[in-house]
mmCIF file of C-alpha atoms and ligand atoms in Angstrom:
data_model
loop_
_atom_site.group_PDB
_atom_site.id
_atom_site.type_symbol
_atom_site.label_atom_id
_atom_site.label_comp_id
_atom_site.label_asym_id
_atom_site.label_seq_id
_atom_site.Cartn_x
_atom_site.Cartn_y
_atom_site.Cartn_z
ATOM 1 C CA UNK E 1 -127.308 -102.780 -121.569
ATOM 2 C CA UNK E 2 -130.539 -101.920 -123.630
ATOM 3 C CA UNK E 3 -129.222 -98.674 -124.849
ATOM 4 C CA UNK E 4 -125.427 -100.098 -125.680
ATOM 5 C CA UNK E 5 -127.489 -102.705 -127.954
ATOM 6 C CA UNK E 6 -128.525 -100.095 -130.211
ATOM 7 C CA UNK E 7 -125.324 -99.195 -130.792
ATOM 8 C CA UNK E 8 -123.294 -102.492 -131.354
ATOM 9 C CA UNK E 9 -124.391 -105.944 -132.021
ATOM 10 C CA UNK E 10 -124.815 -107.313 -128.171
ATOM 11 C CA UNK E 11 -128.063 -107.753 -125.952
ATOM 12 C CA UNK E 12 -128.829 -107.399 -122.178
ATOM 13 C CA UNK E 13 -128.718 -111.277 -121.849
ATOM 14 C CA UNK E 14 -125.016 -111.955 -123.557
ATOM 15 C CA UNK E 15 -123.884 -108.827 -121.113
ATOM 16 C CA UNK E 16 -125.672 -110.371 -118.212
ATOM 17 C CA UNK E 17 -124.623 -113.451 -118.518
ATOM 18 C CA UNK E 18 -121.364 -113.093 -119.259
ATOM 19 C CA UNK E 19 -119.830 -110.354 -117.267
ATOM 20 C CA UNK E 20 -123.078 -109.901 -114.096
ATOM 21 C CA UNK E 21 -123.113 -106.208 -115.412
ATOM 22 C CA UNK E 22 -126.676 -104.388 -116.164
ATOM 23 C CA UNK E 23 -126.221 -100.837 -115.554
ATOM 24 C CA UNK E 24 -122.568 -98.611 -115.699
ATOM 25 C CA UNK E 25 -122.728 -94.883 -115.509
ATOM 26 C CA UNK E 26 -121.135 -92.136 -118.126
ATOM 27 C CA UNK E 27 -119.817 -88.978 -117.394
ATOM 28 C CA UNK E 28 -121.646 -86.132 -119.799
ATOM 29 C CA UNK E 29 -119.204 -84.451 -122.368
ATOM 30 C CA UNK E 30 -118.305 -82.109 -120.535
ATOM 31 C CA UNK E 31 -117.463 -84.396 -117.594
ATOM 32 C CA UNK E 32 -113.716 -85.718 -116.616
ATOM 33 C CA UNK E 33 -111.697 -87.222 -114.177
ATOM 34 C CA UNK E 34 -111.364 -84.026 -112.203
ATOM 35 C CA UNK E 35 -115.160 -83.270 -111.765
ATOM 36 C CA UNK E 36 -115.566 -87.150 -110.343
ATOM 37 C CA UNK E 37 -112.900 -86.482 -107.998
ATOM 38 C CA UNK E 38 -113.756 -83.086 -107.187
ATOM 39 C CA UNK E 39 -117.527 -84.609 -106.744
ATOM 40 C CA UNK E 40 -115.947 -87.956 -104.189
ATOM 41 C CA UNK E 41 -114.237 -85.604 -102.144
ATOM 42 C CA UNK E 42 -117.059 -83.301 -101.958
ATOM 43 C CA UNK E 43 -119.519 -86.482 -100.990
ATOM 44 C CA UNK E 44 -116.505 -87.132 -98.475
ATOM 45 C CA UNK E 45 -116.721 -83.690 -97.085
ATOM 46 C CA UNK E 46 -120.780 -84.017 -97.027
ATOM 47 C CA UNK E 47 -120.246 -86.816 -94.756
ATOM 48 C CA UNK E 48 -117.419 -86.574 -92.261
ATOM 49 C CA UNK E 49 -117.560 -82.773 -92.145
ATOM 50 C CA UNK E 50 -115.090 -79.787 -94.395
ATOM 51 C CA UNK E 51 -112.488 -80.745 -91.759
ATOM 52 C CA UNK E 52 -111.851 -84.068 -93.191
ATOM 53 C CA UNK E 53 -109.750 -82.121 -95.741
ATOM 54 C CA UNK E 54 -107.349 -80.337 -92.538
ATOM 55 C CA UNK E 55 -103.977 -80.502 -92.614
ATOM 56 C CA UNK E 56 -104.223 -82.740 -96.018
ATOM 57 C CA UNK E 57 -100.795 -82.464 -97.736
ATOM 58 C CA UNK E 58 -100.225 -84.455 -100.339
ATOM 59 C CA UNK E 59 -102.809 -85.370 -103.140
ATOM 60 C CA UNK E 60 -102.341 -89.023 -105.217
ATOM 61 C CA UNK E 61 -104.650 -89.113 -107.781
ATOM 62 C CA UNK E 62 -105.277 -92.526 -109.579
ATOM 63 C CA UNK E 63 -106.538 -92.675 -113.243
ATOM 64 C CA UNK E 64 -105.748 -94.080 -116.604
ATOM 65 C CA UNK E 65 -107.470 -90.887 -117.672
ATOM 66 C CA UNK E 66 -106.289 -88.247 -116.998
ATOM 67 C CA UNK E 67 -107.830 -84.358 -118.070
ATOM 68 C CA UNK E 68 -104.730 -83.818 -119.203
ATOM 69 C CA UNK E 69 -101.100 -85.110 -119.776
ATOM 70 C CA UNK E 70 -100.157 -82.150 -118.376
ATOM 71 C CA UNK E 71 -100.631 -80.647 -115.660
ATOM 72 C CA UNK E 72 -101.514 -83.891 -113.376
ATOM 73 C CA UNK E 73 -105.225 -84.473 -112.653
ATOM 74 C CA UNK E 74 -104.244 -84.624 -108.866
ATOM 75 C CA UNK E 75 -103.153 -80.561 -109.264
ATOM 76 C CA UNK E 76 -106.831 -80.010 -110.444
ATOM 77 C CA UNK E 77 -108.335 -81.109 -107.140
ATOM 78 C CA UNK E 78 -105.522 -79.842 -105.044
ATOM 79 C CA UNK E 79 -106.430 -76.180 -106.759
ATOM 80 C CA UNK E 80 -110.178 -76.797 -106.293
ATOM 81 C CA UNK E 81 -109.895 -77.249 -102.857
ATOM 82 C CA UNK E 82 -106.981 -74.688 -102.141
ATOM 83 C CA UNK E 83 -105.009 -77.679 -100.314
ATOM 84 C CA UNK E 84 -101.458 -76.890 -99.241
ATOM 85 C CA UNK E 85 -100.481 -80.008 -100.919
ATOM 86 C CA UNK E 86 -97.770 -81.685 -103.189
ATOM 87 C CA UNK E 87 -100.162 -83.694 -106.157
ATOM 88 C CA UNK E 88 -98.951 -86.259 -108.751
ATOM 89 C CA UNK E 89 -100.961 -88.439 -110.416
ATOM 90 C CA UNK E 90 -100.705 -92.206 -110.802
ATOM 91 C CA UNK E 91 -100.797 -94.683 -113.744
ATOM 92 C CA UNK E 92 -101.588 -98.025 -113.169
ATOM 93 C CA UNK E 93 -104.554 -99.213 -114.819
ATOM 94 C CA UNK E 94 -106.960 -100.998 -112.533
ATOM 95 C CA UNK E 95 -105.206 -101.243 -109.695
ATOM 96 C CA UNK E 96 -104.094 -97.934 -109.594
ATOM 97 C CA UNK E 97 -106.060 -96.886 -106.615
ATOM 98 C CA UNK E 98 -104.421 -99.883 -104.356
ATOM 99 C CA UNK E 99 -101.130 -98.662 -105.812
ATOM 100 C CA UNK E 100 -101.918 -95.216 -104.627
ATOM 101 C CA UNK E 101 -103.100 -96.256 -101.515
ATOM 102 C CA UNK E 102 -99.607 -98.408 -100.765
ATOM 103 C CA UNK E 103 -97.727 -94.856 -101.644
ATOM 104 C CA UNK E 104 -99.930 -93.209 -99.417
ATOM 105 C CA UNK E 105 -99.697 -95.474 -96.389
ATOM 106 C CA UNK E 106 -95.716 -95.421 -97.205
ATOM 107 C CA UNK E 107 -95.270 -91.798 -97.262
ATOM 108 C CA UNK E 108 -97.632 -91.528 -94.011
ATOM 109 C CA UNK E 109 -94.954 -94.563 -92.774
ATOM 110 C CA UNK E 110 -92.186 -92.765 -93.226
ATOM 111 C CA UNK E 111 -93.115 -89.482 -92.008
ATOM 112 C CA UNK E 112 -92.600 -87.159 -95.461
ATOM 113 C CA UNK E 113 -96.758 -87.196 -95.098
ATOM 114 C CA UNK E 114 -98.999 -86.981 -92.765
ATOM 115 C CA UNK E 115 -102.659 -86.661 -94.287
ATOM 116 C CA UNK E 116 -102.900 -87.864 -97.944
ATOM 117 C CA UNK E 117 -106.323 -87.532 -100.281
ATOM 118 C CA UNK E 118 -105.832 -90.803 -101.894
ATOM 119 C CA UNK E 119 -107.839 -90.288 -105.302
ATOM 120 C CA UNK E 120 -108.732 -93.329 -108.146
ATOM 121 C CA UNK E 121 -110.988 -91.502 -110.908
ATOM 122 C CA UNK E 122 -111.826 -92.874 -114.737
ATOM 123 C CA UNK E 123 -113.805 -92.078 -117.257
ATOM 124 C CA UNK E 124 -113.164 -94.859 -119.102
ATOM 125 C CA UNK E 125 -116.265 -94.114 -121.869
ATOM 126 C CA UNK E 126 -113.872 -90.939 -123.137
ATOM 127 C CA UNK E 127 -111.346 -93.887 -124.383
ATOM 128 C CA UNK E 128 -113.586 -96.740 -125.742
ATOM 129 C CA UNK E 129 -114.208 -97.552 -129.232
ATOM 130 C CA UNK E 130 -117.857 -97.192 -129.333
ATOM 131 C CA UNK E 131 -118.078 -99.868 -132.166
ATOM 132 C CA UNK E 132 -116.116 -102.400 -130.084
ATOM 133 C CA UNK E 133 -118.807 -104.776 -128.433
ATOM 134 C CA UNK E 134 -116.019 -106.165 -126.612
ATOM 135 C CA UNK E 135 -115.199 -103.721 -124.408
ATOM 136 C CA UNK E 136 -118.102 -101.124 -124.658
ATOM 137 C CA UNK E 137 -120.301 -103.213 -122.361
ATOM 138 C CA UNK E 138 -117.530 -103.636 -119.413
ATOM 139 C CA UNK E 139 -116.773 -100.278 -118.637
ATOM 140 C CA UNK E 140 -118.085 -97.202 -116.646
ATOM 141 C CA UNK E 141 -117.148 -94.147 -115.058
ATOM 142 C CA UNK E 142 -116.611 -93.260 -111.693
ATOM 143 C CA UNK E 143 -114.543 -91.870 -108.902
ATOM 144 C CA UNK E 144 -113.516 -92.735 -105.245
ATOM 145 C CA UNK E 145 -112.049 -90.920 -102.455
ATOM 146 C CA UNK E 146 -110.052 -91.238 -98.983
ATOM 147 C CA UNK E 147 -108.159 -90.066 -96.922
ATOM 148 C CA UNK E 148 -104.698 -91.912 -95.897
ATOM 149 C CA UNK E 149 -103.113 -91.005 -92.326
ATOM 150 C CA UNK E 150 -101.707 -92.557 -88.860
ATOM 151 C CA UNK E 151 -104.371 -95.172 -87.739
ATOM 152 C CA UNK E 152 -104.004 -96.391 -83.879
ATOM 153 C CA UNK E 153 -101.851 -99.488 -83.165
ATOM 154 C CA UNK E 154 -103.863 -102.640 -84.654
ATOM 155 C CA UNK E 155 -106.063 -100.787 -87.380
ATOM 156 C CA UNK E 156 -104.481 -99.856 -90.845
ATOM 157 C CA UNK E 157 -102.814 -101.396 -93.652
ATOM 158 C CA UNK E 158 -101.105 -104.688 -92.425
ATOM 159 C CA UNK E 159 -99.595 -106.131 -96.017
ATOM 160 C CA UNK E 160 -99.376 -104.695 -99.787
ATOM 161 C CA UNK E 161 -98.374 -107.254 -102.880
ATOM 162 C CA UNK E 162 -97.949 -104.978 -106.139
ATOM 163 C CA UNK E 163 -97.144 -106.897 -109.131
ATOM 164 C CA UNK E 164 -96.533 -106.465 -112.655
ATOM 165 C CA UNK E 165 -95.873 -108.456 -116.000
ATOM 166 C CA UNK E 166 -95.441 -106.142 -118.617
ATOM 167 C CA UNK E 167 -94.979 -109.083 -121.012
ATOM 168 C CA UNK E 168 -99.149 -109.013 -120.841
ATOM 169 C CA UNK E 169 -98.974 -105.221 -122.464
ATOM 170 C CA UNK E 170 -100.536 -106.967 -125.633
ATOM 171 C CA UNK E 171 -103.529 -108.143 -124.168
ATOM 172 C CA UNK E 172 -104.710 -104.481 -122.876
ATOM 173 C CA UNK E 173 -103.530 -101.583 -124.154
ATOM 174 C CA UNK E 174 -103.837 -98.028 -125.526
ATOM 175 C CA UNK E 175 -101.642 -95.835 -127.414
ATOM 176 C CA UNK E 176 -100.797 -91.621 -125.951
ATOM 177 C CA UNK E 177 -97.904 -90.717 -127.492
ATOM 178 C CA UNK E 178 -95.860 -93.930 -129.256
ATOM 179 C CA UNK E 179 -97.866 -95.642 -131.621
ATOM 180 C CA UNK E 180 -96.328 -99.340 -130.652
ATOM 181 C CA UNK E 181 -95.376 -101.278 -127.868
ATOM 182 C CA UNK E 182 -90.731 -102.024 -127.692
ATOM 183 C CA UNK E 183 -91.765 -105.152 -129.744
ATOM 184 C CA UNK E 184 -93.213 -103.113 -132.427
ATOM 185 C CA UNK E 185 -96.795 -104.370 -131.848
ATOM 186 C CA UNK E 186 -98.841 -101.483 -132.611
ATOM 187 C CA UNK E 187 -101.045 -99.408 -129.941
ATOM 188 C CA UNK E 188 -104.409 -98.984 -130.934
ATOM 189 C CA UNK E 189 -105.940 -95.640 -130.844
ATOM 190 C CA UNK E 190 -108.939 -96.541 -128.396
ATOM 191 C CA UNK E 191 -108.591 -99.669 -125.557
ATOM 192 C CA UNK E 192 -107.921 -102.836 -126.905
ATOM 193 C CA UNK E 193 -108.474 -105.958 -124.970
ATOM 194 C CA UNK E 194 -107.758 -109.689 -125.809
ATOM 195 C CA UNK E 195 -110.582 -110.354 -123.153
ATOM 196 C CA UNK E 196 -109.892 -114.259 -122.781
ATOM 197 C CA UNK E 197 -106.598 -113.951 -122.009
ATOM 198 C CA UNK E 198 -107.140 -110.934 -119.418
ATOM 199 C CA UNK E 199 -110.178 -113.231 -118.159
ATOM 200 C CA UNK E 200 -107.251 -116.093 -117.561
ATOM 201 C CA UNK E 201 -104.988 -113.957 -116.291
ATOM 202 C CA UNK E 202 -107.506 -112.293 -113.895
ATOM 203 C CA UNK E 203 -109.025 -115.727 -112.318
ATOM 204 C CA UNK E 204 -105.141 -117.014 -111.460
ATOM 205 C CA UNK E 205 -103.752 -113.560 -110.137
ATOM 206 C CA UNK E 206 -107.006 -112.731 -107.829
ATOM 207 C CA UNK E 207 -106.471 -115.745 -105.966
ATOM 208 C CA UNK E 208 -102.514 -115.906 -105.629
ATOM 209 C CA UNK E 209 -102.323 -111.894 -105.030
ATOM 210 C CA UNK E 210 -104.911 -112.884 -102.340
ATOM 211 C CA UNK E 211 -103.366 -115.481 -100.612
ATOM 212 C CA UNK E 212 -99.721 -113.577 -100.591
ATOM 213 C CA UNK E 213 -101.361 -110.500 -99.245
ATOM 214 C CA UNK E 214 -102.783 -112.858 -96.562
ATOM 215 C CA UNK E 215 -99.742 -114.691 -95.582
ATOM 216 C CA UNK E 216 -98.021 -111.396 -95.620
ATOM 217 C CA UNK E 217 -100.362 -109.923 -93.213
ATOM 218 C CA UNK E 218 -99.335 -113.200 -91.098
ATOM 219 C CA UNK E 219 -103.335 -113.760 -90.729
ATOM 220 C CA UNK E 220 -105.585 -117.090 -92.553
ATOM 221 C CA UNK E 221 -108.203 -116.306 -95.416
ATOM 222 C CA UNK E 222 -110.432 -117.056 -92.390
ATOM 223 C CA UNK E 223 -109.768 -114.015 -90.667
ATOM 224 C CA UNK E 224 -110.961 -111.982 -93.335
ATOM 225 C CA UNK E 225 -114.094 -110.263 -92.875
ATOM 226 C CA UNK E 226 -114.643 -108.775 -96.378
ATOM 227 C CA UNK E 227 -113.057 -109.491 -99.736
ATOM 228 C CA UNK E 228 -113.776 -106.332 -101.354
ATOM 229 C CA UNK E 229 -111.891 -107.048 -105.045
ATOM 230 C CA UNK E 230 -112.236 -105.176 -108.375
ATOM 231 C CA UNK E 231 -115.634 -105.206 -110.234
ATOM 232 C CA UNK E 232 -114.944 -106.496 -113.364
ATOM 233 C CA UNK E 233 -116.608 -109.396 -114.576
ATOM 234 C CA UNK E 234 -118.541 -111.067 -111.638
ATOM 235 C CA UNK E 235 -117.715 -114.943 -113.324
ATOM 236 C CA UNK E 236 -114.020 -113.495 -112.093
ATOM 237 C CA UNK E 237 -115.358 -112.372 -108.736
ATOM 238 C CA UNK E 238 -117.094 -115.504 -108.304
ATOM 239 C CA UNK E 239 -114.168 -117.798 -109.746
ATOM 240 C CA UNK E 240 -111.493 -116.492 -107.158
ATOM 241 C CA UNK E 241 -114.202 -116.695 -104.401
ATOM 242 C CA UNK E 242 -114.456 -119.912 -104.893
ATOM 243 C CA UNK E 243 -110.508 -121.103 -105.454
ATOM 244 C CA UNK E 244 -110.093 -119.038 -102.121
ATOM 245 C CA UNK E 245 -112.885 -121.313 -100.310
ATOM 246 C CA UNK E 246 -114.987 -117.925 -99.352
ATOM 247 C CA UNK E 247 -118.456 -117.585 -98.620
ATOM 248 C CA UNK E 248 -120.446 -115.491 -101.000
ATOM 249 C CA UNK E 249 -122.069 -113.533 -97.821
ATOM 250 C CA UNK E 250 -117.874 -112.429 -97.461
ATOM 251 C CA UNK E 251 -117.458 -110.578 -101.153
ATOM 252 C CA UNK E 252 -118.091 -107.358 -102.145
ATOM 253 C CA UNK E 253 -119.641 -106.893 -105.187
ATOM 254 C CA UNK E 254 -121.273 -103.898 -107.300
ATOM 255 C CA UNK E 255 -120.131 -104.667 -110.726
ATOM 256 C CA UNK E 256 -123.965 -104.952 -111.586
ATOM 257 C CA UNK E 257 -124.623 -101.592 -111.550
ATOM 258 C CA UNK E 258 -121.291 -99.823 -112.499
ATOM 259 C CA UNK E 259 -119.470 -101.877 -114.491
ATOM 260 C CA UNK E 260 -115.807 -101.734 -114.840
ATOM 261 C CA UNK E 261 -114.995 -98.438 -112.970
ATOM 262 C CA UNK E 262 -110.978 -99.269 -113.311
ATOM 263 C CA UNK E 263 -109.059 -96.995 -110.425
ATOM 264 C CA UNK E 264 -112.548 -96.378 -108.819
ATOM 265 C CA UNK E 265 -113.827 -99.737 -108.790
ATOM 266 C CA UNK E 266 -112.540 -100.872 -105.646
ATOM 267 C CA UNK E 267 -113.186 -97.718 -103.557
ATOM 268 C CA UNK E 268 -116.528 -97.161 -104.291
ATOM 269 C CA UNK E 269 -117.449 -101.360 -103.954
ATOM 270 C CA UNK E 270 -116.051 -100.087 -100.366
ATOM 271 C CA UNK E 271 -117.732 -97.380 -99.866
ATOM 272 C CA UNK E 272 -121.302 -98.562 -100.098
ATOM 273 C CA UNK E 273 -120.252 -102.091 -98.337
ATOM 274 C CA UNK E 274 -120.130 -98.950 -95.257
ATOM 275 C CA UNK E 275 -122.911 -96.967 -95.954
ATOM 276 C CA UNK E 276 -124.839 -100.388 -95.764
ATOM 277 C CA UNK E 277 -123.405 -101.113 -92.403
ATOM 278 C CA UNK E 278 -121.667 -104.544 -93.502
ATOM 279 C CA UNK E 279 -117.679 -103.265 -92.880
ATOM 280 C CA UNK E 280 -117.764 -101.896 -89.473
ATOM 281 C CA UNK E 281 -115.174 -100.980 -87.350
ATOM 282 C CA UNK E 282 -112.061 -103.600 -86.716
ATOM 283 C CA UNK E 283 -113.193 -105.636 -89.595
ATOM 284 C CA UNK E 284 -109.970 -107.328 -91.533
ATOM 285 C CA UNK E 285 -110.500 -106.637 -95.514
ATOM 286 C CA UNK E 286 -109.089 -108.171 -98.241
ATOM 287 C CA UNK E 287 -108.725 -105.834 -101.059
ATOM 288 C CA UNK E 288 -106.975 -106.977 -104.653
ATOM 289 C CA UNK E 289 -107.314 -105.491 -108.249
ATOM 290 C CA UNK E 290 -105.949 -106.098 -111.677
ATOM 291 C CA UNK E 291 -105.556 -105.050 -114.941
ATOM 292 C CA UNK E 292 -103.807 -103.639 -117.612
ATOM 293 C CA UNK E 293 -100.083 -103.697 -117.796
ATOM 294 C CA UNK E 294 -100.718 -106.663 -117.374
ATOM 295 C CA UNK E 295 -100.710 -105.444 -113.309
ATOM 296 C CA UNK E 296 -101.814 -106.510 -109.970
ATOM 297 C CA UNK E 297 -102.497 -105.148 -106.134
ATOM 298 C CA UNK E 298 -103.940 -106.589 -102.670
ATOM 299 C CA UNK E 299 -104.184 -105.294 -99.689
ATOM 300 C CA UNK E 300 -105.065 -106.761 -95.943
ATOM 301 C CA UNK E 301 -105.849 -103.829 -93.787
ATOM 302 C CA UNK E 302 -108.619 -103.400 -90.395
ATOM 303 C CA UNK E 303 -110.922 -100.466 -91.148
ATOM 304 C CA UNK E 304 -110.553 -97.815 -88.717
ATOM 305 C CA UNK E 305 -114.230 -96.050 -88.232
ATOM 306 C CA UNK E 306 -112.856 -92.516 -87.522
ATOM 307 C CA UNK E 307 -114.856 -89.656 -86.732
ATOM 308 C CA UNK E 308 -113.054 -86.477 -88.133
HETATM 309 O O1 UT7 K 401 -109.871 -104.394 -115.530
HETATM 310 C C1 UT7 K 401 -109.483 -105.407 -116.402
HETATM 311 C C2 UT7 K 401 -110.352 -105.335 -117.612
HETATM 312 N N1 UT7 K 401 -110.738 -106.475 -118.290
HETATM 313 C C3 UT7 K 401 -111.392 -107.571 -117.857
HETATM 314 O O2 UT7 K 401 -111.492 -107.877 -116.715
HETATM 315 C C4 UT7 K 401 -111.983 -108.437 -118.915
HETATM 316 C C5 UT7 K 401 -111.727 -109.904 -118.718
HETATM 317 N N2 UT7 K 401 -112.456 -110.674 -119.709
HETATM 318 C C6 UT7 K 401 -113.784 -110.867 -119.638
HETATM 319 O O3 UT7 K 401 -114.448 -110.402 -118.732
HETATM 320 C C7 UT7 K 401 -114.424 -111.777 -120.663
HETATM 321 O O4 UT7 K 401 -113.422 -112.422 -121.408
HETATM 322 C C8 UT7 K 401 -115.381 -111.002 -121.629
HETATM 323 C C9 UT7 K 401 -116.606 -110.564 -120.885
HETATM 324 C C10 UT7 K 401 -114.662 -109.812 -122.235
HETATM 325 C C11 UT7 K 401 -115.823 -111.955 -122.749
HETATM 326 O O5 UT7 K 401 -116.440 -113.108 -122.194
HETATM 327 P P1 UT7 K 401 -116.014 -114.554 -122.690
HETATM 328 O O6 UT7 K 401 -116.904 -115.507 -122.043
HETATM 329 O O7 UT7 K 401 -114.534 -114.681 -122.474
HETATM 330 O O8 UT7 K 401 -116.373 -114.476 -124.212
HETATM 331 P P2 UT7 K 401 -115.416 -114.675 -125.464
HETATM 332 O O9 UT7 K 401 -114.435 -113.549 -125.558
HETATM 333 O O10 UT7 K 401 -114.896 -116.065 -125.420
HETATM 334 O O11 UT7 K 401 -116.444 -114.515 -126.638
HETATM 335 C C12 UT7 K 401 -117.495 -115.450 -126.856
HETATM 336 C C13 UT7 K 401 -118.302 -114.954 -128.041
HETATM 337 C C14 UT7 K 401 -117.454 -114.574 -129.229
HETATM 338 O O12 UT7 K 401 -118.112 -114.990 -130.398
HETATM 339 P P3 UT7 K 401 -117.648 -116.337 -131.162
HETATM 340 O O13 UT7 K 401 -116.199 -116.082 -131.498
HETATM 341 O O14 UT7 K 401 -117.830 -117.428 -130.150
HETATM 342 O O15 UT7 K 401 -118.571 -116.375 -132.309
HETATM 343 C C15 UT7 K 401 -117.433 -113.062 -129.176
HETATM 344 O O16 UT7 K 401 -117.255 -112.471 -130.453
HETATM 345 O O17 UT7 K 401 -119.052 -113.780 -127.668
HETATM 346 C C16 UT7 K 401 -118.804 -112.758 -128.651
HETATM 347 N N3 UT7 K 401 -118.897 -111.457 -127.983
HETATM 348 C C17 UT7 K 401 -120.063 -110.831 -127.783
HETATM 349 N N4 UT7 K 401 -121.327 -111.171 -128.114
HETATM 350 C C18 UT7 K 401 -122.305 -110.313 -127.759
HETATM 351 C C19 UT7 K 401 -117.908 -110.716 -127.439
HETATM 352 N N5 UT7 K 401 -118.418 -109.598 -126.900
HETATM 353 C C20 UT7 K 401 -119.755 -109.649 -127.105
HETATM 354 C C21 UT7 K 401 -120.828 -108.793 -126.768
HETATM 355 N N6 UT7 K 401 -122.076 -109.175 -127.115
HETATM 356 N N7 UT7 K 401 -120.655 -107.630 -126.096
#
């Protein structure tokens, strides 16, 4: 927060206060989305062993930033790591992980996949206007990975809710190739954000996505062992906790030291709730993002602990 106050007119405390953020990470300049999610699978493979990667045959790769329109991010890794592997990329802001994840479970479902790296990776600092104090302080880069494949009977994904109301494209936005939005509205050349109304928007859609994720799951908020949501502003963490009657002891949270990761931020807010022992196996987690579009994913699943 220090250094982003000698750039633009904000200090540690207005950052602190109002977001819970006091540390995010950039990528060097020679740093993309590719080396993050060449580097998460390669922390993956550190830990579980190079077999992890066996058998792997499709690669979805989550990011709002992408190396390169074309060819897809997801083709960078699959090179990299010499996978015999379809790889596409996915756009959908924030949530674009938990979309990922709900095409990966599908296609593992259905039987067209049977081991899928499931990538989210952003380097959201190579698309902010670095005079904007409004959204310089929320965002950081970073990268998660995991593998997607048959879990036994009981563990796995138990409900999805993806959601979208692309009347909210005003609010958060970025312009690639058209210059406006359908309604003319232009598209600014760096992210734009109406942050209060994304703020409302967030509070109402964490807790609703939540609860229909829940329902769908045919379990109680009770169940839940872990709310692991998106790290973007812990007031919004803390509001949905609270309209969802959880006990802070139950959420996930990072955001203080990584900021807005986007695709990432969910996966990695899991990935260290493991490495600290909290999520063990047969836990029930409650997983839910948002963001631009404007767009929306949960997810009830029970964390299988497999060895590899
Ligand atoms: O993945 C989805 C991405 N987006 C989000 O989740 C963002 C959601 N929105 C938010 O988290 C909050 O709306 C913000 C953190 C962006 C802003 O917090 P806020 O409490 O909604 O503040 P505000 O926008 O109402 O602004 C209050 C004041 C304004 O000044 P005036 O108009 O009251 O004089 C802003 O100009 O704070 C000013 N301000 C800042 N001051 C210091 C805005 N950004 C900054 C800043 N430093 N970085």
């Amino acid at each position: 927060n220090h250094d982003l106050a000698q750039l633009v007119e904000t200090s540690d405390e207005w950052v602190v206060t109002r977001t819970g953020i006091r540390e995010r990470r950039f990528t060097a300049e020679d740093e993309f989305a590719s080396h993050m999610a060449i580097h998460a699978t390669e922390n993956m493979i550190a830990k579980h062993g190079p077999q992890v990667l066996d058998g792997v045959d499709l690669v979805i790769l989550a990011t709002s930033t992408p190396d390169a329109l074309l060819p897809a991010t997801a083709a960078i890794v699959q090179n990299h790591f010499k996978l015999k592997a379809g790889a596409f990329d996915v756009i959908a802001a924030c949530p674009g992980w938990m979309y990922a994840l709900s095409a990966a479970a599908a296609y593992v479902k259905s039987g067209m996949a049977k081991k899928v790296l499931t990538i989210g990776s952003d380097a959201l600092s190579k698309i902010l206007n670095w005079e904007d104090r409004g959204t310089l302080v929320l965002f950081g880069d970073g990268a998660c990975a995991a593998i997607v494949e048959a879990v036994p009977e009981g563990y796995g994904f138990k409900s999805f809710v993806l959601g979208a109301d692309g009347e909210g494209a005003k609010h958060l936005n970025m312009r690639c190739i058209n210059t406006t939005l359908p309604d003319g509205s232009p598209l600014t050349e760096k992210v734009s954000m109406n942050g209060r109304e994304v703020f409302k928007f967030a509070v109402r859609v964490m807790s609703s996505a939540t609860r229909e994720a829940v329902a769908k799951a045919n379990m109680q908020l009770t169940d839940i062992a872990y709310f692991v949501p998106h790290q973007a502003n812990f007031r919004i963490i803390d509001a949905a906790r609270s309209s969802l009657e959880l006990p802070p002891e139950k959420v996930v949270s990072n955001v203080e030291r990584y900021g807005n990761t986007s695709a990432a931020s969910v996966g990695i807010a899991m990935r260290e709730a493991l490495d600290d022992g909290r999520i063990k196996d047969g836990d029930d987690l409650l997983l839910v993002s948002f963001g631009a579009g404007l767009s929306w994913a949960s997810s009830v699943m029970r964390w299988h602990a497999k060895t590899f």
